[in-house]
Coordinates of C-alpha atoms in Angstrom, one line a residue:
M656 CA 0.0 0.0 0.0
V657 CA 2.8 2.4 0.9
R658 CA 4.5 1.6 -2.4
R659 CA 1.4 2.3 -4.4
R660 CA 0.8 5.6 -2.6
G661 CA 4.4 6.7 -3.2
I662 CA 4.2 5.9 -6.9
S663 CA 0.8 7.7 -7.1
F664 CA 2.4 10.8 -5.5
A665 CA 5.3 10.7 -8.0
I666 CA 3.0 10.5 -11.0
V667 CA 0.6 13.1 -9.7
A668 CA 3.5 15.4 -9.0
L669 CA 4.8 14.8 -12.6
L670 CA 1.5 16.0 -14.2
L671 CA 1.1 18.9 -11.8
C672 CA 4.5 20.2 -12.8
C673 CA 3.3 20.3 -16.4
A674 CA 0.9 23.0 -15.3
I675 CA 3.6 25.2 -13.8
P676 CA 4.6 28.1 -16.2
A677 CA 8.2 27.3 -17.1
I678 CA 11.1 29.4 -18.2
N679 CA 12.3 29.6 -21.8
S680 CA 15.1 27.2 -22.6
C681 CA 16.0 28.1 -26.2
E682 CA 18.9 26.3 -27.5
A683 CA 21.7 28.5 -28.8
A684 CA 24.6 27.9 -31.1
A685 CA 28.0 29.1 -30.3
A686 CA 28.3 32.9 -30.3
S687 CA 30.6 34.8 -32.6
S688 CA 33.9 35.8 -31.2
W689 CA 33.9 39.2 -32.9
P690 CA 31.3 41.9 -33.2
M691 CA 28.9 42.0 -36.1
Y692 CA 27.4 45.1 -37.6
G693 CA 25.1 46.6 -40.2
C694 CA 21.3 46.1 -39.9
D695 CA 18.5 48.6 -40.3
G696 CA 19.6 51.4 -38.0
K697 CA 21.4 49.1 -35.5
Q698 CA 25.0 48.9 -34.7
S699 CA 24.5 45.2 -34.2
F700 CA 21.7 42.8 -35.1
H701 CA 22.6 40.5 -32.2
S702 CA 22.3 41.2 -28.5
D703 CA 24.2 39.5 -25.7
V704 CA 21.3 40.2 -23.3
D705 CA 19.2 37.2 -22.3
V706 CA 15.6 37.9 -23.0
R707 CA 13.2 35.8 -20.9
P708 CA 10.0 35.6 -23.1
D709 CA 7.8 34.3 -20.3
Q710 CA 8.3 37.6 -18.4
L711 CA 7.8 40.0 -21.3
R712 CA 4.8 42.3 -21.3
V713 CA 3.9 45.6 -23.0
V714 CA 4.2 48.3 -20.4
Q715 CA 3.6 51.5 -22.3
A716 CA 3.5 53.3 -25.7
V717 CA 5.2 56.7 -25.8
R718 CA 5.0 59.4 -28.3
L719 CA 8.7 60.2 -29.2
D720 CA 8.8 61.3 -32.8
D721 CA 12.2 59.5 -32.8
R722 CA 13.4 57.5 -35.7
Y723 CA 16.4 55.5 -34.4
A724 CA 17.9 54.5 -31.1
S725 CA 20.7 52.6 -29.5
V726 CA 21.4 51.4 -26.0
M727 CA 24.4 52.7 -24.0
E728 CA 26.4 50.6 -21.6
N729 CA 24.5 52.0 -18.6
G730 CA 21.2 51.0 -20.0
S731 CA 20.2 54.4 -21.2
L732 CA 18.6 54.8 -24.6
V733 CA 20.1 57.2 -27.2
M734 CA 17.6 58.4 -29.7
S735 CA 17.9 60.7 -32.8
T736 CA 15.0 62.9 -33.6
H737 CA 13.8 64.7 -36.8
E738 CA 15.2 67.9 -35.3
A739 CA 18.7 66.4 -35.2
R740 CA 18.6 66.4 -31.5
Y741 CA 20.0 63.4 -29.7
H742 CA 18.1 62.4 -26.5
V743 CA 19.6 60.2 -23.9
K744 CA 16.8 58.5 -21.9
S745 CA 16.6 56.1 -19.1
P746 CA 15.2 52.6 -19.8
S747 CA 11.7 53.9 -18.8
L748 CA 12.1 56.6 -21.5
S749 CA 12.0 59.5 -19.1
P750 CA 14.1 62.3 -20.6
Q751 CA 17.5 62.8 -18.8
Y752 CA 19.2 65.3 -21.1
S753 CA 19.4 66.1 -24.8
I754 CA 22.1 67.5 -27.1
R755 CA 21.8 69.6 -30.2
M756 CA 24.9 69.9 -32.4
D757 CA 25.7 73.4 -33.7
G758 CA 23.7 75.5 -31.3
E759 CA 20.3 76.7 -32.6
S760 CA 21.1 76.4 -36.3
P761 CA 18.7 74.0 -38.1
F762 CA 19.6 70.6 -39.4
L763 CA 18.0 69.1 -42.4
A764 CA 18.1 65.4 -41.5
T765 CA 19.3 63.0 -38.9
I766 CA 20.3 59.6 -40.5
G767 CA 20.5 56.4 -38.5
S768 CA 21.1 55.6 -34.9
A769 CA 24.0 56.6 -32.8
C770 CA 26.7 53.9 -32.2
N771 CA 28.5 53.5 -29.0
D772 CA 32.2 52.8 -28.5
A773 CA 33.9 50.8 -25.7
D774 CA 34.5 54.0 -23.7
G775 CA 30.8 54.9 -23.6
N776 CA 31.1 57.7 -26.2
T777 CA 28.3 58.1 -28.8
V778 CA 28.9 58.8 -32.5
G779 CA 26.1 60.2 -34.6
M780 CA 25.7 61.7 -38.1
F781 CA 23.8 64.9 -38.8
G782 CA 22.8 66.6 -42.0
T783 CA 23.4 70.4 -42.0
P784 CA 22.3 72.9 -44.7
D785 CA 25.8 72.8 -46.1
D786 CA 27.5 69.5 -45.3
V787 CA 27.4 66.4 -43.1
A788 CA 28.6 66.4 -39.5
V789 CA 29.9 63.2 -37.9
V790 CA 30.2 63.9 -34.2
S791 CA 31.4 62.0 -31.1
F792 CA 30.2 63.2 -27.7
A793 CA 30.8 61.8 -24.2
P794 CA 28.1 60.8 -21.7
D795 CA 28.4 64.2 -20.1
L796 CA 27.6 65.9 -23.5
K797 CA 31.2 67.0 -24.0
I798 CA 32.0 66.9 -27.7
N799 CA 35.1 64.8 -28.4
W800 CA 35.5 65.5 -32.1
R801 CA 33.6 66.6 -35.2
V802 CA 34.3 65.7 -38.8
N803 CA 32.6 67.7 -41.6
L804 CA 32.0 65.9 -44.9
T805 CA 30.7 67.2 -48.2
G806 CA 27.4 66.0 -49.6
F807 CA 24.4 64.6 -48.0
P808 CA 24.0 61.9 -45.3
W809 CA 22.9 58.4 -46.4
S810 CA 23.8 55.4 -44.3
I811 CA 23.9 54.7 -40.5
P812 CA 27.2 55.1 -38.8
I813 CA 28.8 51.7 -37.9
Q814 CA 32.0 50.7 -36.1
D815 CA 34.6 48.0 -36.7
Q816 CA 36.2 46.1 -33.9
D817 CA 39.0 48.8 -33.7
G818 CA 36.6 51.6 -33.0
N819 CA 36.8 53.1 -36.5
V820 CA 33.5 54.7 -37.7
L821 CA 32.2 54.1 -41.3
V822 CA 29.6 56.4 -42.8
V823 CA 28.2 56.7 -46.4
T824 CA 27.2 60.1 -47.9
Y825 CA 26.2 61.0 -51.4
F826 CA 26.7 63.9 -53.8
H827 CA 25.1 64.9 -57.0
G828 CA 26.9 63.5 -60.0
P829 CA 26.4 63.8 -63.8
N830 CA 23.1 63.0 -65.4
S831 CA 21.2 63.7 -62.1
T832 CA 22.8 60.7 -60.4
S833 CA 23.5 60.5 -56.7
V834 CA 27.0 59.1 -56.3
P835 CA 27.6 57.3 -52.9
E836 CA 30.9 57.9 -51.1
A837 CA 32.2 55.9 -48.1
H838 CA 34.3 57.5 -45.3
L839 CA 36.3 55.9 -42.6
I840 CA 37.1 57.9 -39.4
D841 CA 39.2 56.6 -36.6
K842 CA 38.2 56.7 -32.9
N843 CA 40.2 60.0 -32.5
G844 CA 38.2 61.8 -35.2
T845 CA 40.8 61.6 -38.0
L846 CA 39.5 60.9 -41.5
L847 CA 41.4 57.9 -42.8
W848 CA 40.1 57.6 -46.3
S849 CA 37.1 58.3 -48.6
H850 CA 36.0 56.3 -51.6
A851 CA 33.5 57.5 -54.2
F852 CA 31.6 54.8 -56.3
Q853 CA 31.6 56.9 -59.4
D854 CA 29.7 54.5 -61.6
C855 CA 26.9 53.8 -59.1
D856 CA 23.7 55.5 -58.2
A857 CA 22.4 55.8 -54.6
S858 CA 19.1 57.4 -55.5
D859 CA 17.0 54.2 -55.2
R860 CA 19.1 52.1 -52.9
R861 CA 19.5 52.3 -49.1
I862 CA 23.2 51.4 -48.7
R863 CA 23.9 49.5 -45.5
P864 CA 27.5 48.6 -45.3
S865 CA 29.1 46.1 -43.0
F866 CA 32.5 45.0 -41.7
D867 CA 34.1 41.6 -41.4
Q868 CA 36.7 40.7 -38.7
N869 CA 39.6 41.7 -41.0
G870 CA 38.4 45.3 -41.4
S871 CA 37.1 44.9 -44.9
S872 CA 33.8 46.6 -45.7
F873 CA 31.0 45.6 -48.1
Y874 CA 28.4 47.6 -50.1
L875 CA 25.5 46.6 -52.2
L876 CA 25.1 49.3 -54.9
N877 CA 23.1 50.1 -57.9
R878 CA 24.4 50.2 -61.5
S879 CA 22.5 50.5 -64.8
A880 CA 23.5 46.9 -65.5
G881 CA 22.2 45.6 -62.2
L882 CA 23.2 45.4 -58.5
V883 CA 26.9 45.2 -57.7
L884 CA 28.4 43.9 -54.5
V885 CA 31.7 45.7 -53.7
S886 CA 34.4 45.0 -51.2
L887 CA 36.8 47.6 -49.9
D888 CA 39.9 46.7 -47.9
K889 CA 40.9 48.6 -44.8
T890 CA 42.7 51.2 -46.8
G891 CA 39.7 52.0 -48.9
N892 CA 40.7 50.3 -52.1
V893 CA 38.5 47.9 -54.1
S894 CA 39.3 44.3 -53.3
W895 CA 36.6 42.8 -55.7
S896 CA 33.2 43.5 -57.1
R897 CA 30.4 41.1 -58.2
T898 CA 27.6 42.1 -60.5
L899 CA 24.1 40.6 -59.9
P900 CA 21.1 40.5 -62.3
N901 CA 19.1 43.7 -62.4
D902 CA 16.5 43.9 -59.7
S903 CA 14.2 46.6 -58.7
S904 CA 12.8 45.1 -55.4
F905 CA 13.9 46.1 -51.9
T906 CA 17.2 44.8 -50.7
S907 CA 18.7 44.2 -47.3
G908 CA 22.1 45.8 -47.7
T909 CA 25.0 43.6 -46.6
H910 CA 25.4 41.5 -43.5
V911 CA 28.4 39.4 -42.4
D912 CA 27.8 36.1 -40.5
E913 CA 30.1 34.5 -37.9
F914 CA 32.0 32.6 -40.6
G915 CA 33.0 35.9 -42.4
R916 CA 30.6 35.3 -45.3
I917 CA 28.6 38.1 -46.9
L918 CA 24.8 37.8 -47.0
I919 CA 22.5 39.9 -49.3
T920 CA 19.1 39.6 -50.8
A921 CA 18.4 40.3 -54.5
S922 CA 15.7 39.1 -56.9
G923 CA 13.8 37.6 -54.0
C924 CA 16.8 35.2 -53.2
V925 CA 19.3 35.1 -50.4
H926 CA 22.9 35.1 -51.8
C927 CA 25.9 34.0 -49.8
F928 CA 29.4 35.1 -50.8
D929 CA 32.7 34.1 -49.2
K930 CA 35.3 36.7 -48.2
D931 CA 36.9 36.5 -51.7
G932 CA 33.5 37.3 -53.5
D933 CA 32.8 33.8 -54.7
L934 CA 29.1 32.8 -54.6
Q935 CA 28.7 29.9 -52.1
W936 CA 24.9 29.3 -52.5
M937 CA 21.7 31.1 -53.1
T938 CA 18.1 30.2 -52.2
A939 CA 15.1 29.9 -54.5
D940 CA 13.1 33.0 -55.3
L941 CA 10.8 33.2 -52.3
G942 CA 10.5 37.0 -52.3
F943 CA 13.1 37.6 -49.6
V944 CA 13.9 41.3 -49.0
N945 CA 15.8 41.1 -45.7
V946 CA 18.4 38.8 -44.2
V947 CA 20.3 38.7 -40.9
P948 CA 22.6 36.1 -39.4
G949 CA 22.7 35.1 -35.8
R950 CA 23.6 32.3 -33.5
G951 CA 24.7 29.8 -36.1
M952 CA 21.5 30.4 -38.1
I953 CA 20.4 32.7 -41.0
F954 CA 17.0 34.5 -40.9
A955 CA 15.3 36.0 -43.9
S956 CA 11.9 37.8 -44.3
T957 CA 9.7 38.6 -47.3
A958 CA 7.9 41.9 -47.9
D959 CA 4.6 40.3 -47.0
D960 CA 4.2 37.9 -44.1
M961 CA 6.9 35.2 -44.0
V962 CA 10.0 34.7 -42.0
A963 CA 12.3 31.7 -42.6
G964 CA 15.1 30.1 -40.6
M965 CA 18.0 28.6 -42.5
S966 CA 21.1 26.6 -41.9
P967 CA 24.5 28.1 -42.6
N968 CA 24.3 26.3 -46.0
G969 CA 21.0 27.9 -47.0
A970 CA 18.7 24.9 -46.3
I971 CA 15.4 26.2 -45.0
Y972 CA 14.7 24.7 -41.6
W973 CA 11.3 26.4 -41.0
Q974 CA 8.9 29.0 -42.2
Y975 CA 6.7 31.2 -40.0
Y976 CA 3.8 33.3 -41.3
T977 CA 2.8 36.5 -39.5
Q978 CA -0.5 38.2 -39.4
G979 CA 0.6 41.4 -41.0
S980 CA 3.1 42.8 -43.5
L981 CA 6.8 42.9 -42.7
L982 CA 7.6 45.4 -45.5
Y983 CA 7.7 48.5 -43.3
S984 CA 9.1 46.9 -40.2
P985 CA 11.9 44.8 -41.6
S986 CA 14.2 44.8 -38.5
M987 CA 15.1 41.5 -36.8
I988 CA 17.3 40.9 -33.9
T989 CA 18.5 37.8 -32.0
S990 CA 18.9 37.6 -28.2
A991 CA 21.7 36.0 -26.2
E992 CA 19.8 32.7 -25.8
G993 CA 18.9 32.4 -29.5
A994 CA 15.4 33.9 -29.7
L995 CA 14.5 35.7 -32.9
I996 CA 12.6 39.0 -32.3
F997 CA 10.7 41.0 -35.0
T998 CA 7.4 42.7 -35.6
D999 CA 4.8 43.2 -38.3
G1000 CA 3.7 46.5 -36.8
R1001 CA 0.8 45.0 -34.9
T1002 CA 2.4 42.1 -33.1
C1003 CA 5.9 41.6 -31.6
Y1004 CA 7.0 38.0 -32.3
V1005 CA 9.5 36.1 -30.1
L1006 CA 10.4 32.8 -31.8
N1007 CA 12.8 30.0 -31.0
G1008 CA 15.5 30.6 -33.5
L1009 CA 16.3 27.0 -34.1
T1010 CA 12.7 25.7 -34.6
G1011 CA 10.6 28.8 -35.5
I1012 CA 8.1 27.9 -32.8
P1013 CA 6.5 31.0 -31.2
I1014 CA 7.5 31.5 -27.6
K1015 CA 5.7 34.8 -27.1
L1016 CA 3.3 37.0 -29.1
L1017 CA 2.7 40.5 -27.8
D1018 CA 0.1 43.0 -29.1
V1019 CA 1.8 46.3 -29.9
A1020 CA -0.8 47.9 -32.2
S1021 CA -1.6 51.5 -31.4
D1022 CA -4.1 54.0 -32.7
T1023 CA -1.4 56.7 -32.9
S1024 CA 1.3 54.6 -34.6
D1025 CA 1.5 53.8 -38.3
G1026 CA 3.0 50.4 -37.4
N1027 CA 6.3 51.3 -39.0
F1028 CA 8.9 50.3 -36.5
S1029 CA 12.3 51.2 -38.0
D1030 CA 14.4 49.6 -35.3
I1031 CA 14.3 47.0 -32.5
I1032 CA 16.6 47.5 -29.5
I1033 CA 17.2 45.1 -26.6
G1034 CA 18.1 47.0 -23.4
N1035 CA 20.6 45.8 -20.8
D1036 CA 17.7 44.9 -18.5
G1037 CA 16.2 42.5 -21.1
S1038 CA 13.5 45.0 -22.2
I1039 CA 12.7 45.3 -25.9
Y1040 CA 12.2 48.7 -27.5
L1041 CA 10.3 49.0 -30.8
I1042 CA 11.3 52.4 -32.2
A1043 CA 8.5 53.8 -34.4
H1044 CA 9.3 55.7 -37.6
W1045 CA 6.3 57.9 -36.8
G1046 CA 4.0 57.9 -33.9
E1047 CA 4.3 55.9 -30.7
S1048 CA 7.3 53.7 -29.9
V1049 CA 6.6 50.7 -27.7
I1050 CA 8.4 49.4 -24.6
I1051 CA 8.2 45.7 -23.8
S1052 CA 9.3 45.2 -20.3
G1053 CA 11.8 42.5 -19.4
P1054 CA 12.3 40.8 -16.1
R1055 CA 12.7 43.1 -13.1
D1056 CA 12.7 40.7 -10.2
T1057 CA 15.4 38.0 -10.4
T1058 CA 14.0 36.3 -7.3
A1059 CA 10.8 35.3 -9.2
Y1060 CA 13.0 34.0 -12.1
Q1061 CA 15.1 31.9 -9.8
L1062 CA 12.1 30.5 -8.0
Q1063 CA 10.6 29.6 -11.4
S1064 CA 13.8 28.0 -12.5
F1065 CA 13.8 25.9 -9.3
L1066 CA 10.2 24.8 -9.8
T1067 CA 11.0 23.8 -13.4
L1068 CA 14.1 21.8 -12.4
G1069 CA 12.0 20.2 -9.7
G1070 CA 9.4 19.3 -12.3
I1071 CA 12.0 17.6 -14.5
V1072 CA 13.4 15.6 -11.6
L1073 CA 10.0 14.5 -10.5
S1074 CA 9.2 13.6 -14.1
I1075 CA 12.2 11.3 -14.3
C1076 CA 11.4 9.8 -11.0
G1077 CA 7.8 9.2 -11.9
L1078 CA 8.8 7.6 -15.2
V1079 CA 11.3 5.2 -13.5
A1080 CA 8.8 4.4 -10.8
F1081 CA 6.0 3.6 -13.3
V1082 CA 8.2 1.4 -15.4
L1083 CA 9.5 -0.5 -12.4
H1084 CA 6.1 -0.9 -10.9
A1085 CA 4.6 -2.1 -14.2
S1086 CA 7.5 -4.5 -14.7
R1087 CA 6.3 -6.5 -11.7
S1088 CA 3.1 -7.4 -13.6
P1089 CA 2.7 -10.8 -15.2
A1090 CA 2.6 -9.3 -18.7
F1091 CA 6.1 -7.9 -18.3
S1092 CA 7.2 -11.1 -16.6
R1093 CA 6.0 -13.1 -19.7
M1094 CA 8.0 -10.7 -21.9
T1095 CA 11.2 -11.3 -19.9
R1096 CA 10.4 -15.0 -19.2
N1097 CA 11.8 -14.6 -15.7
E1098 CA 9.1 -13.9 -13.1
R1099 CA 11.2 -15.0 -10.1
L1100 CA 13.8 -12.4 -11.0
L1101 CA 11.2 -9.6 -11.0
G1102 CA 9.5 -10.8 -7.8
P1103 CA 5.8 -10.9 -6.9
T1104 CA 3.1 -9.3 -9.0
P1105 CA 0.7 -7.4 -6.8
L1106 CA -0.4 -5.0 -9.6
A1107 CA -1.7 -7.8 -11.7
H1108 CA -4.3 -9.0 -9.3
E1109 CA -5.8 -5.5 -8.7
K1110 CA -5.3 -4.1 -12.2
G1111 CA -3.3 -1.4 -10.5
A1112 CA -1.4 -0.5 -13.6
W1113 CA -4.6 0.7 -15.2
R1114 CA -5.3 2.9 -12.1
Y1115 CA -2.0 4.7 -12.7
L1116 CA -2.7 4.9 -16.4
D1117 CA -6.0 6.6 -15.5
I1118 CA -4.2 9.2 -13.5
V1119 CA -1.6 9.7 -16.3
G1120 CA -4.2 10.0 -19.0
I1121 CA -6.6 12.4 -17.3
L1122 CA -4.0 14.7 -15.7
F1123 CA -2.1 14.8 -19.0
L1124 CA -5.2 16.0 -20.8
I1125 CA -5.8 18.7 -18.2
A1126 CA -2.2 19.9 -17.9
S1127 CA -1.3 19.8 -21.6
F1128 CA -4.5 20.8 -23.3
L1129 CA -7.3 22.3 -21.2
L1130 CA -5.2 24.6 -18.9
P1131 CA -3.2 26.2 -21.7
W1132 CA -6.3 26.6 -23.8
F1133 CA -8.2 28.5 -21.1
V1134 CA -5.1 30.6 -20.2
F1135 CA -4.5 31.8 -23.8
V1136 CA -8.0 32.0 -25.0
T1137 CA -9.1 34.3 -22.1
S1138 CA -6.2 36.6 -22.8
V1139 CA -6.7 36.8 -26.6
P1140 CA -9.9 38.4 -28.0
D1141 CA -9.2 37.1 -31.6
F1142 CA -8.9 33.4 -31.8
Y1143 CA -10.2 30.4 -33.8
I1144 CA -11.7 28.0 -31.3
G1145 CA -8.3 27.7 -29.7
G1146 CA -6.3 29.5 -32.3
E1147 CA -2.6 30.0 -32.5
H1148 CA -2.1 31.3 -29.0
S1149 CA -3.6 28.3 -27.3
S1150 CA -1.2 26.0 -29.2
L1151 CA 2.1 27.7 -28.3
L1152 CA 2.8 25.4 -25.4
L1153 CA 2.0 22.2 -27.4
N1154 CA 4.1 23.1 -30.4
N1155 CA 7.0 24.7 -28.6
L1156 CA 8.8 21.4 -27.8
N1157 CA 12.4 22.7 -28.1
A1158 CA 11.7 26.2 -26.7
H1159 CA 9.7 25.5 -23.6
P1160 CA 10.0 22.7 -21.0
L1161 CA 6.3 22.3 -20.3
P1162 CA 5.4 20.3 -23.5
L1163 CA 8.7 18.4 -23.2
I1164 CA 7.8 17.3 -19.7
A1165 CA 4.3 16.5 -20.8
M1166 CA 5.7 14.3 -23.5
I1167 CA 6.7 11.8 -20.7
G1168 CA 3.0 11.3 -20.3
I1169 CA 2.7 10.1 -23.9
V1170 CA 5.7 7.9 -23.4
L1171 CA 4.0 6.3 -20.4
L1172 CA 0.9 5.6 -22.5
L1173 CA 3.0 4.0 -25.2
L1174 CA 4.9 2.0 -22.6
S1175 CA 1.6 0.6 -21.3
I1176 CA 0.6 -0.4 -24.9
V1177 CA 3.9 -2.3 -25.3
I1178 CA 3.6 -4.0 -21.9
T1179 CA 0.1 -5.0 -22.7
L1180 CA 0.9 -6.6 -26.0
A1181 CA 4.2 -8.1 -24.8
S1182 CA 2.7 -11.5 -24.1
K1183 CA 1.6 -11.9 -27.7
F1184 CA 4.7 -10.5 -29.6
G1185 CA 7.5 -11.7 -27.4
G1186 CA 10.0 -10.1 -25.1
A1187 CA 12.7 -9.0 -27.5
V1188 CA 10.3 -7.0 -29.7
A1189 CA 8.6 -5.3 -26.7
F1190 CA 12.0 -4.4 -25.1
L1191 CA 13.3 -2.8 -28.4
S1192 CA 10.0 -1.0 -28.8
I1193 CA 10.2 0.5 -25.3
L1194 CA 13.8 1.6 -26.0
M1195 CA 13.0 3.2 -29.3
I1196 CA 9.9 5.0 -27.9
S1197 CA 11.9 6.3 -24.9
L1198 CA 14.8 7.6 -27.0
G1199 CA 13.0 8.6 -30.2
M1200 CA 9.8 10.3 -29.0
P1201 CA 11.2 13.8 -28.3
Q1202 CA 13.2 13.7 -31.5
F1203 CA 10.2 12.6 -33.6
C1204 CA 8.0 15.3 -32.2
S1205 CA 10.6 18.1 -32.8
T1206 CA 11.2 17.0 -36.4
A1207 CA 8.1 15.3 -37.8
W1208 CA 5.5 17.5 -36.1
L1209 CA 6.9 20.9 -37.4
P1210 CA 6.6 20.2 -41.1
I1211 CA 3.0 19.1 -40.6
V1212 CA 2.2 22.3 -38.8
N1213 CA 4.0 24.4 -41.5
D1214 CA 2.1 22.6 -44.3
L1215 CA -1.2 23.2 -42.6
R1216 CA -0.3 26.8 -42.0
N1217 CA 0.7 27.4 -45.6
G1218 CA -2.5 25.9 -47.0
L1219 CA -5.1 27.0 -44.5
G1220 CA -3.8 30.2 -43.0
F1221 CA -2.2 31.1 -39.7
G1222 CA -5.0 30.7 -37.2
W1223 CA -6.9 27.7 -38.5
A1224 CA -3.7 25.7 -39.1
F1225 CA -2.8 25.8 -35.4
T1226 CA -6.4 25.1 -34.5
I1227 CA -6.5 21.9 -36.5
A1228 CA -3.0 20.9 -35.2
W1229 CA -4.0 21.6 -31.6
W1230 CA -7.3 19.8 -31.5
G1231 CA -6.1 17.1 -33.9
A1232 CA -3.3 16.2 -31.4
G1233 CA -5.9 16.2 -28.6
L1234 CA -8.2 13.8 -30.6
V1235 CA -5.3 11.5 -31.3
L1236 CA -4.4 11.3 -27.7
L1237 CA -8.0 10.9 -26.6
S1238 CA -8.7 8.1 -29.1
G1239 CA -5.6 6.3 -28.1
Y1240 CA -6.6 6.4 -24.5
L1241 CA -10.1 5.2 -25.2
T1242 CA -8.6 2.4 -27.3
L1243 CA -6.5 1.3 -24.4
K1244 CA -9.5 1.3 -22.1
K1245 CA -11.4 -0.9 -24.6
M1246 CA -8.5 -3.3 -24.7
D1247 CA -8.6 -3.4 -20.9
E1248 CA -12.2 -4.3 -20.8
K1249 CA -12.0 -7.1 -23.4
G1250 CA -8.6 -8.6 -23.0
F1251 CA -6.3 -7.2 -20.4
E1252 CA -7.7 -9.1 -17.5
K1253 CA -7.5 -12.3 -19.4
E1254 CA -3.9 -11.7 -20.2
V1255 CA -3.2 -11.0 -16.6
Q1256 CA -4.8 -14.3 -15.5
N1257 CA -2.8 -16.1 -18.1
G1258 CA 0.4 -14.5 -16.7
V1259 CA -0.4 -15.5 -13.2
N1260 CA -0.6 -19.1 -14.2
L1261 CA 2.8 -19.1 -15.9

């Protein structure tokens, strides 16, 4: 009796742990050992801050009229406004101080975000009525240096790993062309070199350069014959150039991954070049307009509603479809633990970068915002800042109380330990039944069989089946449905916990319940099909179940999503999985009523 109560407690504890909200456990590939730059108004498209999606929430939307921003080492936010005034704000966006370069004289434009060096200085670029000013100022607003350049501002300022600042301007050339010109300035404010791309036109291309770890810079430019990818060495001379077919669609600029390869989009494809300019691979034309690398993966988005995760060799691992267009909010960023963060203007998506499974969806729509978020910033406290091109920017709060996070981590770890104990206890207890004895042909080795006479195994199976349904299906359904006004009889939100096998411990723990059910089936049928087959089946189920669900389940969901739409696909997958589990459980009960008791009696008489 004591033994049965102990095992009952272990199994009940196992299933109750499935109902505890658990922390995110995204897998992450090895991080790059050198900084990466060049992505849509950001100094870097990767953050070393750990975002905990289960604790994210939208806290406020603030009217800023700011276009771009970056985060300083102390957690303050540096924003550039339409008036060419840089604001330095606290993480809560309460103004601390502002700086306006050149007194009260007007500025025509402010291009890009400020970038921060290792000493905490901020470098920004301003457009004046007569020229371009690249300015470095200290946290106390003291100006370190200023470099005036001719022409008009074009690209965002970025830095290499030596602290050199690269900017791109343009001037009016012959035949009404806009000729782009790159400038490299060292950390002391000395202009090292300038390079004008005389045969290129910047009028219809946003040039976003990037650096590799050797100091070479890369530019995607426009020529009459088509796009051209140009590499300049650290002295400003052309190393190589590659011409691509003419393309009039949006492009992403250039991005360098952790292997030193250059990634661009053109003609709806992602192209990958090595450091010498040789094409390594290109994807099919799926309409890609933006690409960013991060954490051993490559992420690309289309102008409509699709984001894809790719291997370093260009193989598409997963595709995710959003509810709105990504054209006007193309920025993407990866967090320290490998989560991919982006927005379609209405929803902020936090996905597991390796699987594409949604971890968190946050409603960021606002009546005073046009949904055009030009930048995404991750603060040092784990908060996410969506910087609006016009209208209201949005703050998504990260974790503030580490005690709650540590407590939740402890409960999750405890749930995993109890799950393993419950699984071992169930297998050992079931192994004492005559059915398992028949499978092993050695009842005396396994000892007495008290469960066989009382059908105790089915009592534990009842607990496993019922509590598994409650913890894995009903509770998440009610939690998500009550918090989401727009859903499809369950919808996408109520399926997050089920599908997120690799990004959330809850479904992974709950998978043990399915393993228990399958183990029961194998044990029940063992007397008919022999011990060796049953033992191999148990081994394959135990080892292969999580891998099967994380590989076979995702393509099914993606196919449904592509054919039926975002909400209904998840609805069918959600309730379809529930029906499969329920039908399997009812089948087992029917087997119990008709044949299990007879099999037990046969086993007793062995």
